[in-house]
Short mmCIF file of C-alpha atoms in Angstrom, two decimals:
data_model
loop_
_atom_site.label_atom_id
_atom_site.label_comp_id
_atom_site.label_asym_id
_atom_site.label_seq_id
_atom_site.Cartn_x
_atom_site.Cartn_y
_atom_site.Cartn_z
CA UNK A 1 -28.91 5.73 -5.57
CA UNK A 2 -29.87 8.75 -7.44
CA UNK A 3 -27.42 8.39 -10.08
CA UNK A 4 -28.69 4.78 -11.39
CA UNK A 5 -31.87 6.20 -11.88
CA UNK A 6 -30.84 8.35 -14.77
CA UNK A 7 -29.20 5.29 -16.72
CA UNK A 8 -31.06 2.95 -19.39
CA UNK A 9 -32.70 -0.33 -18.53
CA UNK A 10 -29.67 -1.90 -20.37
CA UNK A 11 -27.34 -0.33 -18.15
CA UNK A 12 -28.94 -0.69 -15.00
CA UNK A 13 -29.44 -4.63 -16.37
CA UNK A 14 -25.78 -4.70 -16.79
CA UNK A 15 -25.01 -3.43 -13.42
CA UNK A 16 -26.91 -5.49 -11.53
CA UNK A 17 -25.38 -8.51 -13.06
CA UNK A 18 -22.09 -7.50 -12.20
CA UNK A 19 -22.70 -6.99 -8.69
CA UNK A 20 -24.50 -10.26 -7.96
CA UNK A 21 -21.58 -11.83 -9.47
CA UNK A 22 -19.47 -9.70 -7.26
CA UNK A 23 -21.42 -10.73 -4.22
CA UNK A 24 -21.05 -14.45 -5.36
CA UNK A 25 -17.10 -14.64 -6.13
CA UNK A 26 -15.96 -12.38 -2.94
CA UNK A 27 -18.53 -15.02 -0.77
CA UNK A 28 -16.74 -17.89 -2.29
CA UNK A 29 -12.76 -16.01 -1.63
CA UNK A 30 -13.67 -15.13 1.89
CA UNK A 31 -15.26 -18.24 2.83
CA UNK A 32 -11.59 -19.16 3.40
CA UNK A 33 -10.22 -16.60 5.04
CA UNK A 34 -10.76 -17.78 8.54
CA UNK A 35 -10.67 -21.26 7.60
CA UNK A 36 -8.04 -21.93 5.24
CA UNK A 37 -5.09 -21.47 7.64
CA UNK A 38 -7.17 -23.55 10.13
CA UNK A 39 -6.85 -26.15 7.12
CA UNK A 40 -3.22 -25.57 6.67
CA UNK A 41 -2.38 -25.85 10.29
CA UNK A 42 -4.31 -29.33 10.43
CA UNK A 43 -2.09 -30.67 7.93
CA UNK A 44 1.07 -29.74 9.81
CA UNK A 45 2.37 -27.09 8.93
CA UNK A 46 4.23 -24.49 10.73
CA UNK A 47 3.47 -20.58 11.15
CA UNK A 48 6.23 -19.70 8.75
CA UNK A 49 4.41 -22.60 6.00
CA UNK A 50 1.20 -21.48 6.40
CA UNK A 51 2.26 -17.98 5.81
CA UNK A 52 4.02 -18.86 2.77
CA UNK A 53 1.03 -21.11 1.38
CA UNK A 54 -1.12 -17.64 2.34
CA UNK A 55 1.14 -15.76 0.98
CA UNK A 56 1.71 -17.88 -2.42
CA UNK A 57 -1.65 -16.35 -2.98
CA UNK A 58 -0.56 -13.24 -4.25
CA UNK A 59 1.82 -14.62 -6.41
CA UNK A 60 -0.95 -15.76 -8.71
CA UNK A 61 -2.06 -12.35 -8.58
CA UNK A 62 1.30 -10.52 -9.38
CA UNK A 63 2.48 -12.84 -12.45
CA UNK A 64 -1.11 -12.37 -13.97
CA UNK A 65 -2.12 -8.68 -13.30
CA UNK A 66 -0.05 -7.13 -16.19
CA UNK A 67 -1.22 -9.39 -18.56
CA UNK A 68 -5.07 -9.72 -17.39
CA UNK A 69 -4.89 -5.57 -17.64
CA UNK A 70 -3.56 -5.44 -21.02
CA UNK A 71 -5.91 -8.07 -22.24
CA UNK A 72 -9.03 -5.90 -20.75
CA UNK A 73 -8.19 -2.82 -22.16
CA UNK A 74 -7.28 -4.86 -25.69
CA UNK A 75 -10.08 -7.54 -25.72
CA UNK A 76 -12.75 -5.92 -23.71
CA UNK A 77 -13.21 -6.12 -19.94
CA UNK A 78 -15.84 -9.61 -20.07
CA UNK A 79 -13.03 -11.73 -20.99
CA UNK A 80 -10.82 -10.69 -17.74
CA UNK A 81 -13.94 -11.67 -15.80
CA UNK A 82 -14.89 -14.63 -17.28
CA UNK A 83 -11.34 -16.41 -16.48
CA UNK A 84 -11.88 -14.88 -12.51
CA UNK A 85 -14.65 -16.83 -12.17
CA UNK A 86 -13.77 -19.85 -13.75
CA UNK A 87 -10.88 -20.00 -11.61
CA UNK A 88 -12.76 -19.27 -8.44
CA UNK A 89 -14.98 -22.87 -9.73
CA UNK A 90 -11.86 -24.34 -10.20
CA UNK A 91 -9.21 -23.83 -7.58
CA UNK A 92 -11.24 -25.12 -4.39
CA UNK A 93 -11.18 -28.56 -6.05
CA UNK A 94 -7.54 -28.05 -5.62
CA UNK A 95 -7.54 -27.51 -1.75
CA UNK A 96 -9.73 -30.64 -0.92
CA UNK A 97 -7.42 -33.19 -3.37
CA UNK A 98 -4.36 -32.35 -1.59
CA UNK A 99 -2.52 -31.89 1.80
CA UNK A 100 0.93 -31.70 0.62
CA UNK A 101 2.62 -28.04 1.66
CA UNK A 102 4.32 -28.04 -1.62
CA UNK A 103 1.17 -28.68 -4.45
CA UNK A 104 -1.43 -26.75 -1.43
CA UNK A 105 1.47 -23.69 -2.43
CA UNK A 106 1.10 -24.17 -6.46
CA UNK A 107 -2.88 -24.18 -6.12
CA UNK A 108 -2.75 -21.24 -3.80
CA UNK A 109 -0.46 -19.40 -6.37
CA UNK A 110 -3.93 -20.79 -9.39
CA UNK A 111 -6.57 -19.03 -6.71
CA UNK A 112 -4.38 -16.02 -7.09
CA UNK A 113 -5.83 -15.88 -10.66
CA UNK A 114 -9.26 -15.19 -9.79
CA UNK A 115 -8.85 -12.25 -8.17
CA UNK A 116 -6.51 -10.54 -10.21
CA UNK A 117 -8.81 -11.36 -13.51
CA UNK A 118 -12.06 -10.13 -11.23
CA UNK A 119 -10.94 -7.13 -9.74
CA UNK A 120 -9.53 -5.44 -13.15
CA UNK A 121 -12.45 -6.17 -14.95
CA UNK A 122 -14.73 -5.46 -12.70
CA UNK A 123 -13.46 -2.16 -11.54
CA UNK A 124 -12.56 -0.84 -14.90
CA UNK A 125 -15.87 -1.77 -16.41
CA UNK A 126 -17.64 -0.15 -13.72
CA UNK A 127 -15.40 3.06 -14.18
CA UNK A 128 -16.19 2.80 -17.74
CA UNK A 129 -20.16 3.04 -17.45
CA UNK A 130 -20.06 5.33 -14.55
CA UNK A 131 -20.21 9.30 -15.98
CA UNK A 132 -17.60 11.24 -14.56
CA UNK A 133 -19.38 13.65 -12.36
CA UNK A 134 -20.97 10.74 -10.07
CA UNK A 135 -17.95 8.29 -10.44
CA UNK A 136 -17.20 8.31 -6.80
CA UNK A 137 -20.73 7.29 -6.11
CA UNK A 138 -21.15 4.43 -8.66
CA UNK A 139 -18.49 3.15 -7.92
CA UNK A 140 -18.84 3.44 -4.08
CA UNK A 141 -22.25 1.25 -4.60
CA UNK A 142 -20.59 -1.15 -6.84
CA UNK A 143 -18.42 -2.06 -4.31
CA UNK A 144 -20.48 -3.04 -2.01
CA UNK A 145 -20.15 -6.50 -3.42
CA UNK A 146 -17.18 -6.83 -1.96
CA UNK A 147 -17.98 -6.19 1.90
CA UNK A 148 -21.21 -7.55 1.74
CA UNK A 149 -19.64 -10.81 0.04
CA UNK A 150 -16.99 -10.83 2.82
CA UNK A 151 -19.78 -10.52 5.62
CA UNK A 152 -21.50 -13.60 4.18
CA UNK A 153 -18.28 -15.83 3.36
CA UNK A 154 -16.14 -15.43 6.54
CA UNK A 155 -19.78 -16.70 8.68
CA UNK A 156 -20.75 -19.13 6.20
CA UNK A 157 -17.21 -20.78 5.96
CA UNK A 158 -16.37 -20.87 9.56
CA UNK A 159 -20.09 -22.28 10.11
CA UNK A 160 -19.42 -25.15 7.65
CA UNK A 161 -15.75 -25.79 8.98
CA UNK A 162 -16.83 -26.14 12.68
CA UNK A 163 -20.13 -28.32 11.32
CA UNK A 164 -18.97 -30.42 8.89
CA UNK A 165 -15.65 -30.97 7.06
CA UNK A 166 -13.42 -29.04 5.01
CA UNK A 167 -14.77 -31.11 1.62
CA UNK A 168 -17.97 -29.81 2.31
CA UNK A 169 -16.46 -26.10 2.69
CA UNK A 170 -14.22 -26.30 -0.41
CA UNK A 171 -17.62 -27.67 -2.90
CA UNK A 172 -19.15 -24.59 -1.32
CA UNK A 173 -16.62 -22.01 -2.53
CA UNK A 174 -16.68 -23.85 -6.03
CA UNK A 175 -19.93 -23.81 -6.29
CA UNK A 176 -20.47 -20.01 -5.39
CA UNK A 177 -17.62 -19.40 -8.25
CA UNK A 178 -19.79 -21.53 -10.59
CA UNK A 179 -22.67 -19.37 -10.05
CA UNK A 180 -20.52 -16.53 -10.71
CA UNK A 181 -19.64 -17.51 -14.06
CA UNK A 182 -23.08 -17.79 -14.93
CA UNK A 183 -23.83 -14.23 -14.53
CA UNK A 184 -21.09 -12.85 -16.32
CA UNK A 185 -21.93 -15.05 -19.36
CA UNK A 186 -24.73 -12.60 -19.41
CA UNK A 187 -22.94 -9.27 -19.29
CA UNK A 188 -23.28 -6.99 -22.38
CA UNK A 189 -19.72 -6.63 -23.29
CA UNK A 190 -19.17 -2.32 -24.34
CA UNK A 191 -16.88 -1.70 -27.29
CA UNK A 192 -13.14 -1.84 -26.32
CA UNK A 193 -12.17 2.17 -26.63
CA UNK A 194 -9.13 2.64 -28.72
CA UNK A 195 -6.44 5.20 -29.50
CA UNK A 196 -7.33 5.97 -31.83
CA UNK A 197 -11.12 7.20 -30.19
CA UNK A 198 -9.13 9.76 -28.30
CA UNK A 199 -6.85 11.35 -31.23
CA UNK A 200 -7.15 15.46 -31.16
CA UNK A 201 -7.38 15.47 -27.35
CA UNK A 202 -4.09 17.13 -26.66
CA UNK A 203 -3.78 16.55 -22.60
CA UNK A 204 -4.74 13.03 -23.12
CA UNK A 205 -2.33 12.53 -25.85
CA UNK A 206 0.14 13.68 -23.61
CA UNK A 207 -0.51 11.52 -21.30
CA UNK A 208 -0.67 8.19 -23.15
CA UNK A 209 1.48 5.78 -21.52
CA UNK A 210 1.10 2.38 -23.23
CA UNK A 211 4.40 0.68 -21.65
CA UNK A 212 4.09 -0.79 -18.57
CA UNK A 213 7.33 0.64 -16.74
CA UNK A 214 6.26 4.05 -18.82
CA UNK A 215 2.63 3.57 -16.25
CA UNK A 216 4.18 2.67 -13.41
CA UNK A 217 7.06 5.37 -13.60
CA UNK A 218 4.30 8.03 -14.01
CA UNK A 219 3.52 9.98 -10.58
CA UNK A 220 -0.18 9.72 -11.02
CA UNK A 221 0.46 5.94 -10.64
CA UNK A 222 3.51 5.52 -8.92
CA UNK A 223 3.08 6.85 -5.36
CA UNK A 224 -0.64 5.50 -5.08
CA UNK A 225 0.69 1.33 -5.96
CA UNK A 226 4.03 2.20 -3.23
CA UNK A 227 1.08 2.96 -0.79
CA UNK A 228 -1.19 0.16 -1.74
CA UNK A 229 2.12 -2.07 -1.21
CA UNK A 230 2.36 -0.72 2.34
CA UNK A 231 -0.87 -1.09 3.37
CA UNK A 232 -1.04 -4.90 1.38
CA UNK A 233 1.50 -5.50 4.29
CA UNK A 234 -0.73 -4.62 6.71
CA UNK A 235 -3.86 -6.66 5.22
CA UNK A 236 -1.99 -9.49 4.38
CA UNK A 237 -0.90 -9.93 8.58
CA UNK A 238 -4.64 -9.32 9.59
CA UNK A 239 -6.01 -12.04 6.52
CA UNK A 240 -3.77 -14.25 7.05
CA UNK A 241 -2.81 -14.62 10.88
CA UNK A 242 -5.55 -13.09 12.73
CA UNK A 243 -7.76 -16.56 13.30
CA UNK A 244 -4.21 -18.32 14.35
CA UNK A 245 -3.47 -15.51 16.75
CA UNK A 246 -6.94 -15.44 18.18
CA UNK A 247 -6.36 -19.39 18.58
CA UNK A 248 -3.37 -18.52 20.57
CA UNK A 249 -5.42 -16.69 23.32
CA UNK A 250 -7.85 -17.01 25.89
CA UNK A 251 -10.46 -14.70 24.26
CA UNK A 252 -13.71 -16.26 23.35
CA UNK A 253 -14.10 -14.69 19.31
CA UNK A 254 -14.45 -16.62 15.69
CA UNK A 255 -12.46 -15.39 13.57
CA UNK A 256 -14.91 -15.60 11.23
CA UNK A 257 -17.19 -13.18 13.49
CA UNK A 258 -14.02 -10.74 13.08
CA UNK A 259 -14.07 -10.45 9.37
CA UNK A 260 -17.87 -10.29 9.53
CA UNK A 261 -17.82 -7.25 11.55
CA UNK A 262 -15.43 -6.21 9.47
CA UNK A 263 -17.27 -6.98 6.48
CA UNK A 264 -20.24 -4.77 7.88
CA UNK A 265 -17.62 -1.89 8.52
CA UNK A 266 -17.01 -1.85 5.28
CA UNK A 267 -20.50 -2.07 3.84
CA UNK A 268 -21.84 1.31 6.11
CA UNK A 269 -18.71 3.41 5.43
CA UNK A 270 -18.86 2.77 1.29
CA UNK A 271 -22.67 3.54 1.15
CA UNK A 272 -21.59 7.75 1.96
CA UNK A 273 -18.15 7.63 1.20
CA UNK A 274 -18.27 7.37 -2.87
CA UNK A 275 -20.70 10.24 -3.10
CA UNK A 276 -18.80 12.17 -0.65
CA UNK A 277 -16.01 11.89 -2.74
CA UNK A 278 -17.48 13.71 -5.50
CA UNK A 279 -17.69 16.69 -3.61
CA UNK A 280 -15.73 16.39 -1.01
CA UNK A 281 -12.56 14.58 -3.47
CA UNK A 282 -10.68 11.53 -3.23
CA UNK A 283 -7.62 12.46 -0.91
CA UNK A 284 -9.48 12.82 1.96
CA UNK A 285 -10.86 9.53 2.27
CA UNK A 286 -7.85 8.39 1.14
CA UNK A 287 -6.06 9.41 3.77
CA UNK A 288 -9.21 8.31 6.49
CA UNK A 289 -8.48 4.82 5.09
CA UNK A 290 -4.51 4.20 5.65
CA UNK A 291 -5.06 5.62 9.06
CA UNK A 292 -8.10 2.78 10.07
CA UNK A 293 -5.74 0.34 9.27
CA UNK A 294 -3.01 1.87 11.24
CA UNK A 295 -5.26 1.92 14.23
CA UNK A 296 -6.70 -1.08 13.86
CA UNK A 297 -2.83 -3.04 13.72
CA UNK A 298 -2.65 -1.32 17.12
CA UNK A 299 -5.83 -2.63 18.63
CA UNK A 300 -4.62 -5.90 17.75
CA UNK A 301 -1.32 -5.36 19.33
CA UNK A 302 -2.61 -4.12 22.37
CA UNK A 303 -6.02 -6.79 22.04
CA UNK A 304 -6.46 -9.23 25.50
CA UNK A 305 -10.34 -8.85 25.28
CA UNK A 306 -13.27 -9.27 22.81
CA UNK A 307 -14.09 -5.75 22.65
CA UNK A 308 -10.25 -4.71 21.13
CA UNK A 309 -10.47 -7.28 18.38
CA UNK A 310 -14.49 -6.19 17.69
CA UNK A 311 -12.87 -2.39 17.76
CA UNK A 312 -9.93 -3.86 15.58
CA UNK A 313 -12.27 -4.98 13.27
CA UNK A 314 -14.56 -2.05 12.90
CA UNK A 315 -11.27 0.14 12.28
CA UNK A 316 -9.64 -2.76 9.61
CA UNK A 317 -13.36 -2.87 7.53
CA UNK A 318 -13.47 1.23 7.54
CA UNK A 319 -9.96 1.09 6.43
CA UNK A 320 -10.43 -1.03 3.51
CA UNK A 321 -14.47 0.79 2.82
CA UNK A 322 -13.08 3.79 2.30
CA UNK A 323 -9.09 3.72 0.75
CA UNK A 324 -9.46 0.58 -1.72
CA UNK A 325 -12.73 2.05 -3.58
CA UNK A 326 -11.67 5.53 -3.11
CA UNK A 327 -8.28 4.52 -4.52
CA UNK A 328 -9.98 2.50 -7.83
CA UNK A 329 -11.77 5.91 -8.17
CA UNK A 330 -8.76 8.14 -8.07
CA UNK A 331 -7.14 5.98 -10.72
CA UNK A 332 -9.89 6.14 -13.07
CA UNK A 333 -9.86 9.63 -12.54
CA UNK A 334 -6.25 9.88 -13.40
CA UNK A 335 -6.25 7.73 -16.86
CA UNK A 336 -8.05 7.26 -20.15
CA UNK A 337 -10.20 4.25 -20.98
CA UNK A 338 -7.47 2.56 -23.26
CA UNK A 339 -5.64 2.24 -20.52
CA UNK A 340 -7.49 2.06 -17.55
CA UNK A 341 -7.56 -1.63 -17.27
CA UNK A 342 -3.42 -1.56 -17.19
CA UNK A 343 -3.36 1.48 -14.97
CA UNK A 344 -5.77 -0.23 -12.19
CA UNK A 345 -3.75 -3.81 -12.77
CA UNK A 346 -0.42 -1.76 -11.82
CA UNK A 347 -1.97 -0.13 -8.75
CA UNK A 348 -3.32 -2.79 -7.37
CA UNK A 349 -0.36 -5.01 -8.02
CA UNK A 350 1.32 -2.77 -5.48
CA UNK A 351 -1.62 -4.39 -3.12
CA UNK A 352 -0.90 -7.85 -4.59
CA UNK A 353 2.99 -7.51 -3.61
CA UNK A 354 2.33 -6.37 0.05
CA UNK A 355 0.36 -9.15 0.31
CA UNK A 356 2.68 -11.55 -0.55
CA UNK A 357 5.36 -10.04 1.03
CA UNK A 358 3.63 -9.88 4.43
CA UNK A 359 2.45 -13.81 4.84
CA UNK A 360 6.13 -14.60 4.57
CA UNK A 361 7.92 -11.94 6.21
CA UNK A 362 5.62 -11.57 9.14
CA UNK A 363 5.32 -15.34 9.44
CA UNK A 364 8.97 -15.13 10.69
CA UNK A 365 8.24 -12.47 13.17
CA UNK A 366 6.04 -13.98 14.20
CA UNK A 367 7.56 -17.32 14.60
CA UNK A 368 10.47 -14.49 16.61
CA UNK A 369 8.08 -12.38 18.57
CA UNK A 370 4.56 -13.76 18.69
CA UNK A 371 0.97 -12.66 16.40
CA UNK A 372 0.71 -9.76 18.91
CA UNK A 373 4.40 -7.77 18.20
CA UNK A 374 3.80 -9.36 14.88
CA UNK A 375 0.66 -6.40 14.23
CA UNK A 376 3.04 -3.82 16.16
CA UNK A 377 5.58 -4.09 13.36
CA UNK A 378 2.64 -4.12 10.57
CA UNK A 379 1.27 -0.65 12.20
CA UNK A 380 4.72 0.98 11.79
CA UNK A 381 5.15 -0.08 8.12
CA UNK A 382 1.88 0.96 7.31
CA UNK A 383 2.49 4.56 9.51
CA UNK A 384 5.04 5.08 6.30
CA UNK A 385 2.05 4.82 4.05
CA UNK A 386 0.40 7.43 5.34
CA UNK A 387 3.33 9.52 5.41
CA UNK A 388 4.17 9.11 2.20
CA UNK A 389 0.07 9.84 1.13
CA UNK A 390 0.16 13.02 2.72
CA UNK A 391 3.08 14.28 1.19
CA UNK A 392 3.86 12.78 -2.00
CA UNK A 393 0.60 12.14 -3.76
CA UNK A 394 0.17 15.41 -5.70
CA UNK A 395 2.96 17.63 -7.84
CA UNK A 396 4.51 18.78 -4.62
CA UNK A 397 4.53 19.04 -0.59
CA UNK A 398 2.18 21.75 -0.38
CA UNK A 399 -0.36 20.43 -2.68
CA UNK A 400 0.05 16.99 -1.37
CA UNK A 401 -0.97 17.75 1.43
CA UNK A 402 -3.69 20.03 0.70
CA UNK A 403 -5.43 17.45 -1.59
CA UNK A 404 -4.73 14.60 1.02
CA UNK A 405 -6.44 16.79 3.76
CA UNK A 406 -9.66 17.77 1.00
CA UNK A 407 -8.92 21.17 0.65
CA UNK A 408 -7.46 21.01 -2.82
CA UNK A 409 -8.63 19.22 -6.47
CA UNK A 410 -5.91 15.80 -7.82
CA UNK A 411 -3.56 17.60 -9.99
CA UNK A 412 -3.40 14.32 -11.47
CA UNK A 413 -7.23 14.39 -12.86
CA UNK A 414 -7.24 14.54 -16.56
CA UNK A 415 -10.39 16.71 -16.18
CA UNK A 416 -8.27 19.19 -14.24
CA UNK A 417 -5.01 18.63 -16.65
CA UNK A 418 -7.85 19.84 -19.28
CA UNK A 419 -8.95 22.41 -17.93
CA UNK A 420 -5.53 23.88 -16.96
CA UNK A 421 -4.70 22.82 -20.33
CA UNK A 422 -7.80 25.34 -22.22
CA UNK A 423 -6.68 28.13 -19.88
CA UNK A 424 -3.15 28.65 -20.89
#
């Protein structure tokens, strides 16, 4: 916690806003992890519905992402996170005035909304305050919203939905989103960084990429959203169908308890992992990341007792600790602040679209195969991932690998394009 020490009150001020709205709106999301498809399945709907309704989630998230990014690099990254958490107040009203498959999808698809609007402002405006040189460890701590907000949802949600009824649970997640709001009323907007800031600086010039297909055709940016896509396949099988499958067997765990231990995972991995990254670089923990998740889709393949899901657990909250905040870092890394807000809306989209890919399609293995050769499947497709990681994320094999394994600098880094740049 060094590194906050050295900032201004204001800054410090505006950074401790942020993350107790973080806290509040990733409480009020996960709330329904564990209890939403509960919800779904009371209605009547099948395994291949409620994966769809799940899944309809991300759909929110993909049709708003490129538009939410361009708006918080245009209009300033507040604006992005004021409409997250107005949606997050919004959408649980939604859930409790409905039961119908088709309208439960459309609000689904609203919720989606939130998160895309949160998670690009938030993680470009922390990337923005955070100096370059401790950016892995900012952001690291900033972060820890997220975890710690899923530790406290998942418990508090399944708590209310085994106590009381799901009305009760849905005015909960509203009003945490409510609260939300509230703090990022009070968030010192910085000055949107233009251009026209950055004219004279050759490498960056270079590298200005205002279309979207121009970003997303870039290597920096291409090969990191192809493996966030993979592994959104992965997390969207253990978000969505991990209570259901749990239901399905004899073994006496909440599946609210699982995404708490995951939760906590999460939380002790991130609090070393961001600093570790600035000396240690990204691709290392990058790597560490894909491969939890791989292991942990094969604990739940191979789960029949309490201690393979608690393992299965552990191994999905280190995965997500360590690649998703390690991967926000690595983009901001690789791009400018004009542009940061559509760089990190592209990247993550590639998250968003394995997400919504994976309710659906794995729903119908599922309703095939069963949950269990359901995860089997997930750990192969996510295997590819890290494949691909190791050998495609820098300017060629050798390289990608060596930066993968921490033994060589991103080639992508503008501060390394610079300073290749000033020797030649």
């Amino acid at each position: 916690m060094k590194a906050f020490n050295t900032f201004d009150a204001e800054l410090r001020r505006n950074l401790l806003i942020l993350f107790t709205a973080g806290l509040l709106f990733w409480s009020s999301m996960s709330s329904l992890l564990p209890t939403l498809p509960l919800y779904i399945d009371d209605v009547g709907a099948s395994k291949q519905e409620i994966g769809i309704v799940m899944g309809s989630f991300a759909i929110g998230l993909l049709l708003s992402r490129p538009m939410l990014g361009r708006l918080a690099d245009e209009r300033g990254r507040k604006i992005v996170l004021l409409i997250g958490t107005i949606v997050a107040a919004i959408a649980p009203f939604g859930y409790m005035a409905t039961k119908s498959i088709g309208l439960l999808i459309l609000v689904r698809i609203f919720h989606g909304i939130s998160v895309a609007a949160f998670t690009t402002g938030y993680s470009a405006l922390v990337a923005d305050l955070a100096p370059s040189e401790t950016r892995g460890e900012i952001i690291g701590y900033m972060t820890l919203a997220t975890p710690l907000g899923l530790a406290i949802g998942p418990a508090l949600g399944g708590y209310l939905e085994a106590t009381s009824t799901y009305g009760i649970l849905f005015l909960f997640c509203a009003e945490l989103g409510f609260v939300a709001l509230l703090e990022i009323v009070q968030v010192i907007n910085p000055p949107v960084q233009t251009q026209q800031q950055t004219e004279g600086n050759d490498v960056y010039d270079g590298l200005r990429l205002p279309n979207f297909w121009q970003i997303l055709g870039s290597p920096r940016v291409k090969v990191p959203t192809i493996v966030m896509l993979l592994v959104g396949l992965s997390i969207g099988a253990v978000h969505t169908f991990v209570s259901l499958f749990l239901k399905s067997t004899d073994v006496d765990f909440n599946g609210g308890l699982f995404f708490t231990a995951s939760a906590i995972s999460s939380f002790s991995i991130r609090v070393f992992a961001g600093k570790a990254s600035d000396r240690f670089g990204r691709g290392l923990f990058i790597t560490f990341g894909i491969f939890c998740y791989v292991l942990a889709l094969i604990l739940l393949w191979q789960a029949h007792s309490v201690m393979f899901f608690l393992l299965a657990a552990i191994a999905e909250g280190a995965g997500g600790g360590t690649l998703i905040s390690m991967m926000v870092t690595m983009m901001a890394d690789r791009s400018m602040p004009q542009e940061r807000g559509q760089v990190f809306a592209i990247c993550i989209a590639g998250l968003d679209m394995g997400i919504a890919i994976a309710a659906p399609i794995l729903g119908i293995i599922a309703e095939r195969v069963g949950y269990r050769d359901m995860f089997g499947y997930g750990a192969a497709i996510t295997s590819i991932a890290l494949v691909l990681f190791l050998t495609q994320s820098s300017k060629n094999l050798s390289n990608s690998l060596r930066f993968a394994l921490g033994l060589a600098p991103d080639d992508y880094a503008l501060k390394n394009l610079k300073l290749r740049s000033e020797e030649l």
